[in-house]
CSV table of N, CA and C in Angstrom, one decimal:
chain,number,residue,atom,x,y,z
P,852,MET,N,-11.1,-2.6,-12.0
P,852,MET,CA,-9.6,-2.3,-11.9
P,852,MET,C,-9.0,-1.8,-13.2
P,853,ARG,N,-8.1,-0.7,-13.1
P,853,ARG,CA,-7.7,-0.2,-14.3
P,853,ARG,C,-6.5,-1.1,-14.9
P,854,ARG,N,-6.1,-1.0,-16.2
P,854,ARG,CA,-5.2,-1.7,-16.9
P,854,ARG,C,-3.9,-1.0,-16.6
P,855,GLY,N,-2.7,-1.6,-16.6
P,855,GLY,CA,-1.3,-1.1,-16.3
P,855,GLY,C,-1.0,-0.7,-15.1
P,856,PHE,N,-1.8,-1.2,-14.0
P,856,PHE,CA,-1.4,-0.7,-12.7
P,856,PHE,C,-1.1,-2.1,-12.0
P,857,ALA,N,0.2,-2.1,-11.5
P,857,ALA,CA,0.8,-3.2,-10.8
P,857,ALA,C,-0.1,-3.4,-9.4
P,858,CYS,N,-0.7,-4.6,-9.5
P,858,CYS,CA,-1.4,-4.8,-8.1
P,858,CYS,C,-1.6,-6.2,-8.0
P,859,SER,N,-2.2,-6.5,-6.8
P,859,SER,CA,-2.9,-7.9,-6.6
P,859,SER,C,-4.3,-7.6,-6.4
P,860,VAL,N,-5.1,-8.6,-6.5
P,860,VAL,CA,-6.5,-8.5,-6.5
P,860,VAL,C,-6.9,-9.3,-5.2
P,861,LEU,N,-7.8,-8.7,-4.3
P,861,LEU,CA,-8.5,-9.4,-3.3
P,861,LEU,C,-9.8,-9.8,-3.9
P,862,THR,N,-10.1,-11.0,-3.9
P,862,THR,CA,-11.5,-11.5,-4.2
P,862,THR,C,-12.1,-12.0,-3.0
P,863,PRO,N,-13.5,-12.3,-2.8
P,863,PRO,CA,-13.9,-12.8,-1.8
P,863,PRO,C,-13.2,-14.2,-1.4
P,864,ALA,N,-12.8,-14.9,-2.5
P,864,ALA,CA,-12.3,-16.1,-2.3
P,864,ALA,C,-10.7,-16.2,-1.9
P,865,ALA,N,-10.1,-15.2,-2.1
P,865,ALA,CA,-8.6,-15.3,-1.8
P,865,ALA,C,-7.8,-13.8,-2.2
P,866,VAL,N,-6.6,-13.8,-1.6
P,866,VAL,CA,-5.9,-12.6,-2.2
P,866,VAL,C,-5.0,-13.1,-3.4
P,867,THR,N,-5.1,-12.8,-4.7
P,867,THR,CA,-4.3,-13.2,-5.6
P,867,THR,C,-3.2,-12.2,-6.0
P,868,PHE,N,-2.0,-12.7,-5.9
P,868,PHE,CA,-0.9,-11.8,-6.1
P,868,PHE,C,-0.6,-11.7,-7.5
P,869,VAL,N,-0.8,-10.4,-8.0
P,869,VAL,CA,-0.5,-10.3,-9.6
P,869,VAL,C,0.7,-9.5,-9.6
P,870,ARG,N,1.1,-8.6,-9.0
P,870,ARG,CA,2.4,-8.0,-9.1
P,870,ARG,C,2.9,-7.4,-7.7
P,871,ARG,N,2.8,-6.1,-7.4
P,871,ARG,CA,3.4,-5.8,-6.1
P,871,ARG,C,2.5,-5.1,-5.1
P,872,THR,N,1.4,-4.6,-5.7
P,872,THR,CA,0.5,-3.8,-4.7
P,872,THR,C,-0.8,-4.5,-4.4
P,873,TYR,N,-1.2,-4.5,-3.2
P,873,TYR,CA,-2.5,-5.0,-3.0
P,873,TYR,C,-3.6,-3.9,-3.0
P,874,VAL,N,-4.6,-4.2,-3.7
P,874,VAL,CA,-5.8,-3.2,-3.8
P,874,VAL,C,-7.0,-4.0,-3.7
P,875,ALA,N,-8.1,-3.3,-3.5
P,875,ALA,CA,-9.4,-3.8,-3.2
P,875,ALA,C,-10.0,-4.2,-4.7
P,876,THR,N,-10.8,-5.3,-4.8
P,876,THR,CA,-11.7,-5.4,-6.0
P,876,THR,C,-12.8,-4.4,-6.1
P,877,ALA,N,-13.7,-4.0,-5.1
P,877,ALA,CA,-14.7,-3.1,-5.3
P,877,ALA,C,-14.2,-1.9,-5.0
P,878,LEU,N,-13.6,-1.3,-6.0
P,878,LEU,CA,-13.0,0.1,-5.9
P,878,LEU,C,-14.2,1.2,-6.1
P,879,PRO,N,-14.2,2.3,-5.4
P,879,PRO,CA,-15.3,3.5,-5.6
P,879,PRO,C,-14.8,4.0,-7.0
P,880,PRO,N,-15.7,4.8,-7.3
P,880,PRO,CA,-15.3,5.4,-8.8
P,880,PRO,C,-14.3,6.6,-8.7
P,881,GLY,N,-13.6,6.7,-9.7
P,881,GLY,CA,-12.6,7.8,-9.5
P,881,GLY,C,-11.3,7.3,-9.8
P,882,PRO,N,-10.2,8.1,-9.9
P,882,PRO,CA,-8.8,7.8,-10.2
P,882,PRO,C,-7.8,7.6,-9.1
P,883,ILE,N,-8.4,7.0,-8.0
P,883,ILE,CA,-7.4,6.9,-6.9
P,883,ILE,C,-6.3,5.8,-7.0
P,884,LEU,N,-6.4,5.0,-7.9
P,884,LEU,CA,-5.4,3.8,-8.2
P,884,LEU,C,-4.8,3.9,-9.5
P,885,ASP,N,-5.1,5.0,-10.3
P,885,ASP,CA,-4.7,5.1,-11.8
P,885,ASP,C,-3.1,5.8,-11.5
P,886,ARG,N,-2.2,5.2,-12.1
P,886,ARG,CA,-0.9,5.6,-12.0
P,886,ARG,C,-0.7,7.0,-12.4
P,887,GLU,N,-1.4,7.4,-13.4
P,887,GLU,CA,-1.4,8.8,-13.9
P,887,GLU,C,-1.8,9.8,-12.8
P,888,HIS,N,-2.7,9.4,-11.8
P,888,HIS,CA,-3.3,10.3,-10.9
P,888,HIS,C,-2.8,9.9,-9.4
P,889,MET,N,-2.0,9.0,-9.2
P,889,MET,CA,-1.5,8.6,-7.8
P,889,MET,C,-0.7,10.0,-7.4
P,890,PRO,N,-0.9,10.4,-6.2
P,890,PRO,CA,-0.1,11.6,-5.7
P,890,PRO,C,1.5,11.3,-5.6
P,891,THR,N,2.2,12.3,-5.4
P,891,THR,CA,3.5,12.1,-5.1
P,891,THR,C,3.7,12.7,-3.7
P,892,PHE,N,4.6,12.4,-2.9
P,892,PHE,CA,4.8,12.8,-1.4
P,892,PHE,C,6.1,13.2,-1.2
P,893,THR,N,6.3,14.2,-0.3
P,893,THR,CA,7.6,14.5,0.1
P,893,THR,C,7.7,13.7,1.3
P,894,ARG,N,9.1,13.6,1.9
P,894,ARG,CA,9.2,12.8,3.0
P,894,ARG,C,8.5,13.1,4.2
P,895,SER,N,8.3,14.4,4.4
P,895,SER,CA,7.5,15.0,5.5
P,895,SER,C,6.0,14.7,5.4
P,896,GLN,N,5.6,14.8,4.2
P,896,GLN,CA,4.2,14.7,3.8
P,896,GLN,C,4.0,13.1,4.2
P,897,ALA,N,4.6,12.2,3.7
P,897,ALA,CA,4.4,10.8,4.0
P,897,ALA,C,4.6,10.5,5.4
P,898,GLU,N,5.5,11.2,6.2
P,898,GLU,CA,5.5,10.8,7.5
P,898,GLU,C,4.4,11.5,8.4
P,899,ALA,N,3.7,12.6,7.9
P,899,ALA,CA,2.6,12.9,8.4
P,899,ALA,C,1.4,12.3,8.4
P,900,LEU,N,1.4,11.3,7.3
P,900,LEU,CA,0.2,10.2,7.2
P,900,LEU,C,0.5,9.1,8.0
P,901,LEU,N,1.7,8.9,8.6
P,901,LEU,CA,1.8,7.5,9.2
P,901,LEU,C,0.9,7.4,10.5
P,902,PRO,N,0.6,8.5,11.2
P,902,PRO,CA,-0.4,8.3,12.4
P,902,PRO,C,-1.8,7.7,11.8
P,903,LYS,N,-2.0,8.0,10.5
P,903,LYS,CA,-3.4,7.5,10.0
P,903,LYS,C,-3.2,6.2,9.3
P,904,VAL,N,-2.0,6.0,8.9
P,904,VAL,CA,-2.0,4.6,8.1
P,904,VAL,C,-1.6,3.5,9.0
P,905,ARG,N,-0.8,3.9,10.2
P,905,ARG,CA,-0.4,2.7,11.0
P,905,ARG,C,-1.6,2.0,11.5
P,906,PRO,N,-2.6,2.4,12.1
P,906,PRO,CA,-3.6,1.8,12.6
P,906,PRO,C,-4.5,1.0,11.8
P,907,LEU,N,-4.4,1.5,10.4
P,907,LEU,CA,-5.2,0.9,9.4
P,907,LEU,C,-4.3,-0.4,9.0
P,908,LEU,N,-3.0,-0.3,8.8
P,908,LEU,CA,-2.1,-1.5,8.6
P,908,LEU,C,-2.3,-2.6,9.7
P,909,GLU,N,-2.3,-2.2,11.0
P,909,GLU,CA,-2.5,-3.0,12.0
P,909,GLU,C,-3.8,-3.8,12.0
P,910,ASP,N,-4.8,-3.0,11.6
P,910,ASP,CA,-6.2,-3.6,11.7
P,910,ASP,C,-6.1,-4.6,10.4
P,911,LEU,N,-5.5,-4.2,9.2
P,911,LEU,CA,-5.4,-5.1,8.1
P,911,LEU,C,-4.8,-6.3,8.5
P,912,GLN,N,-3.6,-6.2,9.3
P,912,GLN,CA,-3.0,-7.6,9.5
P,912,GLN,C,-3.8,-8.3,10.5
P,913,ARG,N,-4.6,-7.9,11.5
P,913,ARG,CA,-5.4,-8.7,12.5
P,913,ARG,C,-6.5,-9.4,11.6
P,914,ARG,N,-7.2,-8.6,10.7
P,914,ARG,CA,-8.2,-9.1,9.8
P,914,ARG,C,-7.7,-10.2,8.9
P,915,LYS,N,-6.5,-9.9,8.3
P,915,LYS,CA,-6.1,-10.8,7.3
P,915,LYS,C,-5.7,-12.3,8.0
P,916,GLN,N,-5.3,-12.2,9.3
P,916,GLN,CA,-5.1,-13.5,10.1
P,916,GLN,C,-6.3,-14.2,10.3
P,917,SER,N,-7.4,-13.6,10.4
P,917,SER,CA,-8.6,-14.4,10.7
P,917,SER,C,-9.4,-14.7,9.4
P,918,TYR,N,-8.9,-14.2,8.2
P,918,TYR,CA,-9.5,-14.5,6.9
P,918,TYR,C,-9.2,-15.9,6.5
P,919,ASP,N,-10.4,-16.7,6.3
P,919,ASP,CA,-10.4,-18.1,6.0
P,919,ASP,C,-10.3,-18.5,4.5
P,920,ARG,N,-10.4,-17.5,3.5
P,920,ARG,CA,-10.5,-17.5,2.0
P,920,ARG,C,-11.7,-18.1,1.6
P,921,ARG,N,-12.8,-18.4,2.3
P,921,ARG,CA,-13.8,-19.0,1.7
P,921,ARG,C,-14.7,-17.7,1.1
P,922,PRO,N,-15.4,-17.9,0.0
P,922,PRO,CA,-16.2,-16.9,-0.6
P,922,PRO,C,-17.1,-16.1,0.3
P,923,THR,N,-17.7,-16.8,1.2
P,923,THR,CA,-18.7,-16.3,2.1
P,923,THR,C,-18.1,-15.7,3.3
P,924,ASP,N,-16.8,-15.6,3.4
P,924,ASP,CA,-16.2,-14.8,4.6
P,924,ASP,C,-16.4,-13.3,4.6
P,925,PRO,N,-17.1,-12.9,5.7
P,925,PRO,CA,-17.2,-11.4,5.9
P,925,PRO,C,-16.0,-10.7,5.9
P,926,VAL,N,-15.1,-11.2,6.4
P,926,VAL,CA,-13.8,-10.6,6.5
P,926,VAL,C,-13.2,-9.9,5.3
P,927,ALA,N,-13.6,-10.6,4.2
P,927,ALA,CA,-12.8,-10.1,2.9
P,927,ALA,C,-13.5,-8.8,2.6
P,928,LYS,N,-14.7,-8.5,2.9
P,928,LYS,CA,-15.3,-7.0,2.5
P,928,LYS,C,-14.4,-6.1,3.6
P,929,GLU,N,-14.3,-6.6,4.8
P,929,GLU,CA,-13.6,-5.5,5.7
P,929,GLU,C,-12.1,-5.3,5.2
P,930,ILE,N,-11.5,-6.3,4.6
P,930,ILE,CA,-10.1,-6.1,4.2
P,930,ILE,C,-10.2,-5.3,3.0
P,931,ASN,N,-11.0,-5.4,2.1
P,931,ASN,CA,-11.1,-4.7,0.8
P,931,ASN,C,-11.3,-3.2,1.4
P,932,ALA,N,-12.3,-3.0,2.4
P,932,ALA,CA,-12.6,-1.6,2.7
P,932,ALA,C,-11.1,-0.8,3.5
P,933,LEU,N,-10.5,-1.8,4.0
P,933,LEU,CA,-9.1,-1.1,4.5
P,933,LEU,C,-8.1,-0.8,3.5
P,934,LEU,N,-8.1,-1.7,2.4
P,934,LEU,CA,-7.3,-1.4,1.2
P,934,LEU,C,-7.5,-0.2,0.6
P,935,VAL,N,-9.0,-0.1,0.5
P,935,VAL,CA,-9.6,1.3,-0.3
P,935,VAL,C,-9.0,2.5,0.6
P,936,GLU,N,-9.3,2.4,1.9
P,936,GLU,CA,-9.1,3.5,2.7
P,936,GLU,C,-7.4,3.9,2.7
P,937,ILE,N,-6.7,2.9,2.6
P,937,ILE,CA,-5.2,3.2,2.6
P,937,ILE,C,-4.8,3.7,1.2
P,938,ALA,N,-5.5,3.3,0.1
P,938,ALA,CA,-5.4,3.8,-1.1
P,938,ALA,C,-5.7,5.3,-1.2
P,939,ARG,N,-6.8,5.7,-0.7
P,939,ARG,CA,-7.2,7.0,-0.7
P,939,ARG,C,-6.5,7.9,-0.1
P,940,LEU,N,-5.6,7.4,0.9
P,940,LEU,CA,-4.6,8.3,1.6
P,940,LEU,C,-3.3,8.4,0.7
P,941,GLY,N,-3.3,7.7,-0.5
P,941,GLY,CA,-2.2,7.7,-1.3
P,941,GLY,C,-1.1,6.7,-1.1
P,942,ALA,N,-1.3,5.9,-0.1
P,942,ALA,CA,-0.1,4.8,0.1
P,942,ALA,C,-0.4,3.4,-0.5
P,943,GLU,N,0.4,2.6,-1.0
P,943,GLU,CA,0.3,1.5,-1.6
P,943,GLU,C,0.9,0.3,-0.8
P,944,VAL,N,-0.1,-0.5,-0.4
P,944,VAL,CA,0.1,-1.8,0.4
P,944,VAL,C,1.0,-2.6,-0.4
P,945,LYS,N,2.2,-2.9,0.0
P,945,LYS,CA,3.1,-4.0,-0.8
P,945,LYS,C,3.1,-5.3,0.0
P,946,ASP,N,3.1,-5.3,1.3
P,946,ASP,CA,3.1,-6.5,2.0
P,946,ASP,C,2.3,-6.4,3.3
P,947,PRO,N,1.0,-6.9,3.3
P,947,PRO,CA,0.1,-6.5,4.3
P,947,PRO,C,0.6,-7.5,5.7
P,948,ASP,N,1.4,-8.5,5.5
P,948,ASP,CA,1.9,-9.4,6.5
P,948,ASP,C,3.0,-8.7,7.3
P,949,LYS,N,3.8,-8.1,6.5
P,949,LYS,CA,4.9,-7.1,7.2
P,949,LYS,C,4.3,-5.7,7.5
P,950,GLY,N,3.3,-5.3,7.0
P,950,GLY,CA,2.9,-3.9,7.1
P,950,GLY,C,3.6,-3.0,6.4
P,951,LEU,N,4.0,-3.4,5.2
P,951,LEU,CA,4.8,-2.6,4.3
P,951,LEU,C,4.1,-1.8,3.3
P,952,ILE,N,4.5,-0.5,3.1
P,952,ILE,CA,3.7,0.2,2.4
P,952,ILE,C,4.8,1.3,1.6
P,953,ASP,N,4.3,1.7,0.5
P,953,ASP,CA,5.1,2.7,-0.4
P,953,ASP,C,4.3,4.0,-0.6
P,954,PHE,N,5.1,5.0,-0.6
P,954,PHE,CA,4.4,6.4,-1.1
P,954,PHE,C,5.3,6.8,-2.3
P,955,ARG,N,4.7,7.1,-3.3
P,955,ARG,CA,5.3,7.6,-4.5
P,955,ARG,C,5.8,9.0,-4.2
P,956,SER,N,7.1,9.2,-4.9
P,956,SER,CA,7.8,10.5,-4.5
P,956,SER,C,8.7,10.8,-5.7
P,957,LEU,N,9.4,12.0,-5.6
P,957,LEU,CA,10.1,12.3,-6.6
P,957,LEU,C,11.6,12.5,-6.2
P,958,ARG,N,12.6,11.8,-6.8
P,958,ARG,CA,14.1,11.9,-6.2
P,958,ARG,C,14.8,12.3,-7.2
P,959,ARG,N,15.7,13.6,-7.2
P,959,ARG,CA,16.3,13.9,-8.2
P,959,ARG,C,15.7,13.9,-9.8
P,960,GLY,N,14.3,14.2,-9.7
P,960,GLY,CA,13.7,14.3,-10.9
P,960,GLY,C,13.0,13.0,-11.4
P,961,ARG,N,13.2,12.1,-10.8
P,961,ARG,CA,12.5,10.7,-11.3
P,961,ARG,C,11.7,10.0,-10.2
P,962,GLU,N,10.5,9.4,-10.5
P,962,GLU,CA,9.7,8.9,-9.6
P,962,GLU,C,10.3,7.7,-8.8
P,963,VAL,N,10.2,7.6,-7.7
P,963,VAL,CA,10.7,6.7,-6.9
P,963,VAL,C,9.6,6.4,-5.8
P,964,TYR,N,9.7,5.3,-5.0
P,964,TYR,CA,8.9,5.0,-3.7
P,964,TYR,C,9.5,5.3,-2.4
P,965,LEU,N,8.9,6.0,-1.6
P,965,LEU,CA,9.4,6.1,0.0
P,965,LEU,C,8.8,4.9,0.5
P,966,CYS,N,9.7,4.1,1.2
P,966,CYS,CA,9.2,2.8,1.6
P,966,CYS,C,9.1,2.9,3.2
P,967,TRP,N,8.1,2.3,3.8
P,967,TRP,CA,8.1,2.4,5.2
P,967,TRP,C,7.4,1.0,5.7
P,968,MET,N,7.7,0.5,7.0
P,968,MET,CA,7.2,-0.7,7.4
P,968,MET,C,6.8,-0.6,8.9
P,969,LEU,N,5.7,-1.3,9.3
P,969,LEU,CA,5.3,-1.2,10.9
P,969,LEU,C,6.6,-1.5,11.6
P,970,GLY,N,6.7,-0.8,12.7
P,970,GLY,CA,7.8,-1.1,13.5
P,970,GLY,C,9.0,-0.2,13.2
P,971,GLU,N,9.0,0.5,12.2
P,971,GLU,CA,10.2,1.5,11.9
P,971,GLU,C,10.2,2.8,12.5
P,972,GLY,N,9.1,3.1,13.4
P,972,GLY,CA,9.2,4.5,14.1
P,972,GLY,C,8.4,5.3,13.4
P,973,GLU,N,8.8,6.6,13.6
P,973,GLU,CA,7.9,7.7,13.1
P,973,GLU,C,8.5,8.4,11.9
P,974,ARG,N,9.5,7.8,11.5
P,974,ARG,CA,10.3,8.5,10.2
P,974,ARG,C,10.2,7.4,9.1
P,975,VAL,N,10.1,8.0,7.8
P,975,VAL,CA,10.2,7.2,6.7
P,975,VAL,C,11.8,7.3,6.3
P,976,SER,N,12.5,6.3,6.5
P,976,SER,CA,13.8,6.3,6.3
P,976,SER,C,14.5,5.5,5.1
P,977,TYR,N,13.6,5.1,4.2
P,977,TYR,CA,14.1,4.3,3.0
P,977,TYR,C,13.4,4.9,1.7
P,978,TRP,N,13.9,4.5,0.7
P,978,TRP,CA,13.3,4.8,-0.7
P,978,TRP,C,13.9,3.7,-1.7
P,979,HIS,N,13.2,3.5,-2.7
P,979,HIS,CA,13.8,2.5,-3.8
P,979,HIS,C,13.0,2.9,-5.1
P,980,ASP,N,13.8,2.4,-5.9
P,980,ASP,CA,13.1,2.6,-7.5
P,980,ASP,C,11.9,1.8,-7.5
P,981,LEU,N,11.1,2.3,-8.5
P,981,LEU,CA,9.8,1.8,-8.8
P,981,LEU,C,10.0,0.2,-9.0
P,982,ASP,N,10.8,-0.3,-9.5
P,982,ASP,CA,10.9,-1.6,-10.1
P,982,ASP,C,11.8,-2.4,-9.1
P,983,SER,N,12.5,-2.0,-8.2
P,983,SER,CA,13.5,-2.6,-7.3
P,983,SER,C,12.9,-3.5,-6.1
P,984,GLY,N,11.8,-2.8,-5.5
P,984,GLY,CA,11.0,-3.3,-4.4
P,984,GLY,C,11.9,-3.3,-3.2
P,985,PHE,N,11.4,-4.1,-2.2
P,985,PHE,CA,11.9,-4.1,-0.9
P,985,PHE,C,13.3,-4.3,-0.9
P,986,THR,N,13.8,-5.3,-1.6
P,986,THR,CA,15.2,-5.7,-1.7
P,986,THR,C,16.2,-4.4,-2.1
P,987,GLY,N,15.6,-3.6,-2.8
P,987,GLY,CA,16.5,-2.4,-3.4
P,987,GLY,C,16.2,-1.2,-2.3
P,988,ARG,N,15.9,-1.4,-1.3
P,988,ARG,CA,15.7,-0.1,-0.3
P,988,ARG,C,17.1,0.4,-0.2
P,989,LYS,N,17.0,1.7,0.1
P,989,LYS,CA,18.3,2.4,0.3
P,989,LYS,C,17.9,3.4,1.4
P,990,LEU,N,18.7,3.7,2.2
P,990,LEU,CA,18.5,4.6,3.4
P,990,LEU,C,18.4,6.0,2.8
P,991,ILE,N,17.6,6.9,3.2
P,991,ILE,CA,17.5,8.2,2.8
P,991,ILE,C,18.5,9.2,3.8
P,992,GLU,N,19.4,9.7,2.9
P,992,GLU,CA,20.4,10.5,3.6
P,992,GLU,C,20.0,11.9,3.9
P,993,ASP,N,20.0,12.2,5.0
P,993,ASP,CA,19.5,13.7,5.4
P,993,ASP,C,20.3,14.7,4.9
């Protein structure tokens, strides 16, 4: 895992919350989770990814419910694989229980997150500052 990236680490024994983003421990080579290389998305680009991200989040929730946190639990590898797949799409998993994800974006020249959660439909309707999290969500005004 790279330094300076806000994340939590999924180990075979448990999911350890470090900051705000869930990532897998067995990351493939490459800069997919390095802040300098994270893609930024427009609202329409993020919305175009929702049909791919939604089933991955739903699968993540199902597998997480059956995860018993033992080092030998094979579900840990499955969860890791889902987290890697979501990260490769450019989304950051913030709360797997809620199905909450963020997409990096630019708003008025500064970096923010576009925020979406399972059950919110086909539109990404919220954004927040990088450091404010879910409680700082603001409605995107068209």
